[in-house]
Coordinates of C-alpha atoms in Angstrom, one line a residue:
M1 CA 69.8 31.5 140.3
S2 CA 70.8 35.0 139.6
E3 CA 74.2 36.5 139.9
A4 CA 72.9 38.2 142.9
G5 CA 72.4 34.8 144.5
Y6 CA 68.9 34.7 144.6
Q7 CA 66.0 33.5 142.3
A8 CA 63.4 36.1 141.3
R9 CA 59.8 35.3 141.6
R10 CA 56.5 36.9 141.1
F11 CA 53.3 36.0 143.0
C12 CA 49.9 36.9 141.2
L13 CA 47.5 37.3 144.1
P14 CA 43.8 37.8 143.5
H15 CA 44.1 41.8 144.1
I16 CA 47.9 42.4 143.3
E17 CA 51.1 41.1 142.0
L18 CA 54.2 40.9 144.3
A19 CA 57.9 40.4 143.6
A20 CA 60.2 38.3 145.8
C21 CA 63.9 37.2 146.0
C22 CA 64.2 33.5 147.0
Y23 CA 67.2 32.1 148.5
G24 CA 68.4 28.6 149.6
P25 CA 67.1 25.0 148.5
E26 CA 63.4 24.7 147.8
E27 CA 63.2 21.6 150.2
G28 CA 64.7 23.8 153.0
I29 CA 62.7 25.0 156.0
P30 CA 60.1 27.5 154.8
V31 CA 60.6 31.1 156.0
L32 CA 58.9 34.2 154.8
A33 CA 61.1 37.4 155.1
L34 CA 59.4 40.8 155.5
H35 CA 61.3 44.0 155.2
G36 CA 60.7 47.4 156.8
W37 CA 58.9 50.6 155.7
L38 CA 60.3 52.0 152.5
D39 CA 62.7 49.2 152.1
N40 CA 62.5 46.1 149.8
A41 CA 63.5 42.5 149.6
A42 CA 67.1 43.6 149.3
S43 CA 67.1 44.1 152.9
F44 CA 67.9 40.5 153.4
A45 CA 70.5 40.3 150.7
R46 CA 73.4 40.0 153.2
L47 CA 71.6 37.9 155.7
A48 CA 69.7 35.3 153.7
P49 CA 73.0 33.6 152.1
L50 CA 74.3 33.1 155.6
L51 CA 71.3 30.9 156.7
P52 CA 71.8 27.4 155.0
G53 CA 69.2 25.0 155.2
L54 CA 66.3 27.5 154.9
R55 CA 64.1 28.3 152.0
I56 CA 63.9 32.1 152.3
V57 CA 61.2 34.0 150.3
A58 CA 62.1 37.7 150.8
L59 CA 58.8 39.7 149.7
D60 CA 58.8 43.0 148.2
F61 CA 55.7 44.4 150.0
A62 CA 53.0 46.0 148.1
G63 CA 54.0 49.4 147.0
H64 CA 57.8 48.6 147.5
G65 CA 60.6 47.3 145.4
H66 CA 59.4 45.5 142.2
S67 CA 56.0 44.9 143.6
A68 CA 52.9 46.5 142.1
H69 CA 51.2 49.5 143.7
R70 CA 47.8 49.0 145.3
A71 CA 44.8 50.0 143.4
P72 CA 43.4 53.8 143.8
G73 CA 41.4 53.9 147.1
A74 CA 43.2 50.9 148.7
S75 CA 45.2 51.1 151.6
Y76 CA 48.6 50.2 153.1
Q77 CA 47.7 49.2 156.6
L78 CA 49.5 46.5 158.6
W79 CA 46.7 44.1 158.4
D80 CA 46.7 44.5 154.5
Y81 CA 50.5 43.4 154.5
A82 CA 49.4 40.3 156.8
L83 CA 47.0 39.2 154.2
D84 CA 49.3 39.6 151.5
A85 CA 51.8 37.4 153.2
L86 CA 49.5 34.8 154.1
L87 CA 48.3 34.7 150.3
V88 CA 51.8 34.3 149.3
A89 CA 52.2 31.4 151.7
E90 CA 49.1 29.9 150.2
Q91 CA 50.6 29.9 146.6
L92 CA 53.7 28.3 148.0
A93 CA 51.7 25.6 149.5
W94 CA 53.2 26.3 153.0
Q95 CA 50.7 25.1 155.5
R96 CA 53.2 26.0 158.3
F97 CA 56.2 28.4 158.0
A98 CA 58.5 30.6 160.0
V99 CA 58.7 34.6 159.5
L100 CA 61.7 36.7 159.5
G101 CA 60.8 40.2 160.0
H102 CA 62.7 43.5 160.2
S103 CA 61.3 46.8 161.5
M104 CA 57.7 47.1 160.2
G105 CA 58.0 43.7 158.7
A106 CA 58.6 42.5 162.2
I107 CA 55.4 44.2 163.3
V108 CA 53.5 42.6 160.5
S109 CA 55.0 39.3 161.6
V110 CA 53.8 39.5 165.1
M111 CA 50.3 40.4 164.1
L112 CA 50.2 37.5 161.7
A113 CA 51.7 35.0 164.2
A114 CA 49.1 36.3 166.8
A115 CA 46.0 36.1 164.5
M116 CA 46.9 32.7 162.8
P117 CA 49.0 30.8 165.4
E118 CA 48.2 27.4 163.7
R119 CA 50.3 28.8 160.5
I120 CA 53.4 30.1 162.0
S121 CA 56.1 28.0 163.5
R122 CA 58.9 30.5 164.5
L123 CA 59.0 34.2 164.8
A124 CA 62.6 35.8 164.1
L125 CA 62.4 39.6 164.7
I126 CA 65.1 42.2 163.9
D127 CA 64.6 45.6 165.7
G128 CA 60.9 45.7 165.4
L129 CA 57.9 44.5 167.6
L130 CA 54.9 46.7 168.0
P131 CA 53.3 49.3 165.9
F132 CA 53.1 53.0 166.8
T133 CA 49.9 53.5 168.8
A134 CA 47.3 56.0 169.6
E135 CA 44.5 56.2 172.1
A136 CA 40.7 56.6 171.6
E137 CA 40.7 60.4 172.1
Q138 CA 43.3 60.9 169.4
A139 CA 41.5 59.2 166.6
P140 CA 39.5 62.0 165.2
A141 CA 42.6 64.2 164.9
K142 CA 44.6 61.3 163.4
L143 CA 41.8 60.7 160.7
G144 CA 41.7 64.3 159.9
E145 CA 45.5 64.5 159.5
A146 CA 45.3 61.4 157.0
L147 CA 42.3 62.7 155.1
R148 CA 44.0 66.2 154.4
A149 CA 47.2 64.4 153.5
Q150 CA 45.4 62.3 151.0
L151 CA 43.8 65.4 149.5
A152 CA 47.2 67.0 149.1
L153 CA 48.7 63.9 147.5
A154 CA 48.0 64.8 143.9
A155 CA 50.3 67.9 144.3
K156 CA 53.3 65.9 145.8
R157 CA 56.0 64.9 143.6
K158 CA 58.8 62.4 144.0
P159 CA 62.4 63.6 144.2
V160 CA 64.5 63.2 141.1
Y161 CA 68.2 62.3 141.4
A162 CA 70.7 63.0 138.6
D163 CA 72.3 59.7 139.3
A164 CA 72.0 56.5 141.5
Q165 CA 74.6 57.8 144.0
Q166 CA 72.7 60.8 144.8
A167 CA 69.8 58.4 145.9
V168 CA 72.2 56.3 147.8
R169 CA 73.3 59.4 149.8
A170 CA 69.7 60.4 150.4
R171 CA 68.8 56.8 151.6
M172 CA 71.8 56.9 154.0
Q173 CA 70.3 59.8 155.7
G174 CA 66.7 58.6 155.8
V175 CA 64.6 57.1 158.6
G176 CA 66.7 54.3 160.1
A177 CA 69.9 55.7 158.6
V178 CA 72.0 52.9 156.8
S179 CA 75.6 52.3 155.7
R180 CA 76.5 53.1 152.1
E181 CA 76.8 49.5 151.2
A182 CA 73.4 48.9 152.7
A183 CA 71.8 52.1 151.0
S184 CA 73.3 50.9 147.6
L185 CA 71.6 47.4 147.9
L186 CA 68.2 49.0 148.6
V187 CA 68.6 51.7 146.0
E188 CA 69.6 49.3 143.3
R189 CA 66.0 47.6 143.9
G190 CA 64.2 50.6 144.7
L191 CA 65.0 53.1 142.0
Q192 CA 63.5 53.4 138.4
A193 CA 64.7 55.6 135.6
V194 CA 62.6 58.8 134.8
P195 CA 63.1 61.8 132.6
G196 CA 66.1 63.6 134.2
G197 CA 67.3 60.8 136.1
Y198 CA 66.0 58.4 138.7
T199 CA 63.3 58.3 141.5
W200 CA 61.9 55.8 143.9
R201 CA 59.7 52.9 142.7
S202 CA 57.7 52.9 145.9
D203 CA 54.2 54.2 146.0
S204 CA 53.9 58.0 147.2
R205 CA 50.9 56.8 149.4
L206 CA 53.2 55.0 151.7
T207 CA 54.4 58.3 153.2
L208 CA 50.8 59.2 154.1
P209 CA 50.1 59.2 157.9
S210 CA 48.0 56.3 159.1
P211 CA 44.2 57.1 159.3
L212 CA 43.9 54.6 162.3
R213 CA 46.3 53.4 164.9
L214 CA 45.8 50.5 167.2
S215 CA 45.8 51.5 170.9
R216 CA 48.6 50.4 173.3
A217 CA 46.4 47.8 174.7
Q218 CA 45.5 46.3 171.3
A219 CA 49.2 46.3 170.3
L220 CA 50.4 44.5 173.4
A221 CA 47.4 42.1 173.0
F222 CA 49.0 41.1 169.6
A223 CA 52.5 40.5 171.2
R224 CA 51.0 38.5 174.2
A225 CA 48.9 36.2 171.7
V226 CA 52.0 34.8 170.0
Q227 CA 52.2 31.0 170.6
C228 CA 55.3 30.0 168.7
P229 CA 58.8 30.3 169.9
A230 CA 59.7 34.1 169.3
R231 CA 63.2 35.8 169.4
L232 CA 63.7 39.5 169.1
L233 CA 67.2 41.0 168.2
L234 CA 67.4 44.4 169.7
A235 CA 70.0 46.6 168.1
E236 CA 72.0 48.7 170.7
G237 CA 71.8 51.7 168.2
G238 CA 68.5 50.9 166.7
L239 CA 65.1 52.4 166.8
L240 CA 63.6 50.3 169.4
Q241 CA 66.3 50.9 172.1
A242 CA 65.7 54.6 171.6
Q243 CA 62.1 54.2 172.7
P244 CA 62.0 55.4 176.3
D245 CA 59.6 52.7 177.5
I246 CA 60.9 49.8 175.6
A247 CA 61.7 47.8 178.8
E248 CA 58.3 48.3 180.2
R249 CA 56.8 47.3 176.8
L250 CA 58.9 43.9 176.6
Q251 CA 58.2 42.9 180.1
G252 CA 56.1 39.8 180.3
L253 CA 56.0 39.2 176.6
P254 CA 56.5 35.7 175.3
V255 CA 59.4 36.9 173.5
E256 CA 63.1 36.0 174.0
V257 CA 65.2 39.2 173.7
Q258 CA 68.9 39.3 172.5
R259 CA 70.9 42.6 172.4
L260 CA 73.4 43.0 169.5
P261 CA 75.7 46.0 168.7
G262 CA 74.8 47.9 165.6
G263 CA 72.1 50.2 164.0
H264 CA 68.5 49.7 163.1
H265 CA 69.6 47.8 159.9
L266 CA 72.3 45.7 161.7
H267 CA 71.9 42.8 159.3
L268 CA 72.5 44.7 156.3
D269 CA 74.9 47.5 157.3
D270 CA 78.1 45.4 157.2
Q271 CA 79.2 41.8 157.1
A272 CA 80.0 41.6 160.6
G273 CA 76.4 42.6 161.6
A274 CA 74.9 40.1 159.2
L275 CA 77.2 37.2 160.7
A276 CA 76.1 38.3 164.2
V277 CA 72.4 38.2 163.2
A278 CA 72.8 34.8 161.4
H279 CA 74.7 33.3 164.2
S280 CA 71.5 33.9 166.5
L281 CA 68.7 33.4 164.1
G282 CA 70.2 30.6 162.1
P283 CA 69.9 27.9 164.7
F284 CA 66.8 29.4 165.9
L285 CA 65.0 29.0 162.6
L286 CA 66.4 25.6 162.0
A287 CA 64.9 24.4 165.0
A288 CA 61.4 24.8 163.4
A289 CA 62.0 21.5 161.7
D290 CA 61.7 20.0 165.1
R291 CA 58.0 21.1 165.7

């Protein structure tokens, strides 16, 4: 166990090597934790220690944190992450396991649970549920946008920060703004030293537009196909709550919704938010032992 309270582990998959932070006893209820876009496994650094009885394996998604980047020409689509998560579960010999997902990680969790219902025992979602969607008539323009961005990628350069605190300030103001403490945790795992200072470890391709998006009907079909118990924590100041049609999208879905105060990273921003999330999701995930 490290000073940070987790065990570091690496998974050598057939196509990529992924890093993870592991919390709790090895005999605990198995939980795979999936972070959000441009975050890393440190997203669960506050929450995981508050969830006793669980064996939490918090992954760095491919291209994030300490995980390897995908090979040239490979993609970072949601279904690619779902396969990676499933292959990690295979290496862990987890035939059935719960998934704890935040933001993009929650979206991947829903898709995995819908596609592989025999493998997922519980679905715990933090301010994330459905991907951004586009309809059929938008597909050619979306692909063109993505192809042009791919061609322009070689000329793009990552920002270089003179010190880590500059990166912390930048992360505080990024998409899904976070507290200083949360940004510090994410930055500590997300930076690497380069000439002149520090830059992000993450793959530059992660910021490219998606070449193809699910339609609204397809996205809802995944959510409706979830068969295991599912709980969504909706942050009152989060990104989901800001969507004008969120109430309509949630209607009729097999997901229990609880609203909590806080922003998009409520589980990481401060200890009070992490405790509130743990109070809700701890008993919910422990109940997976009864199934």
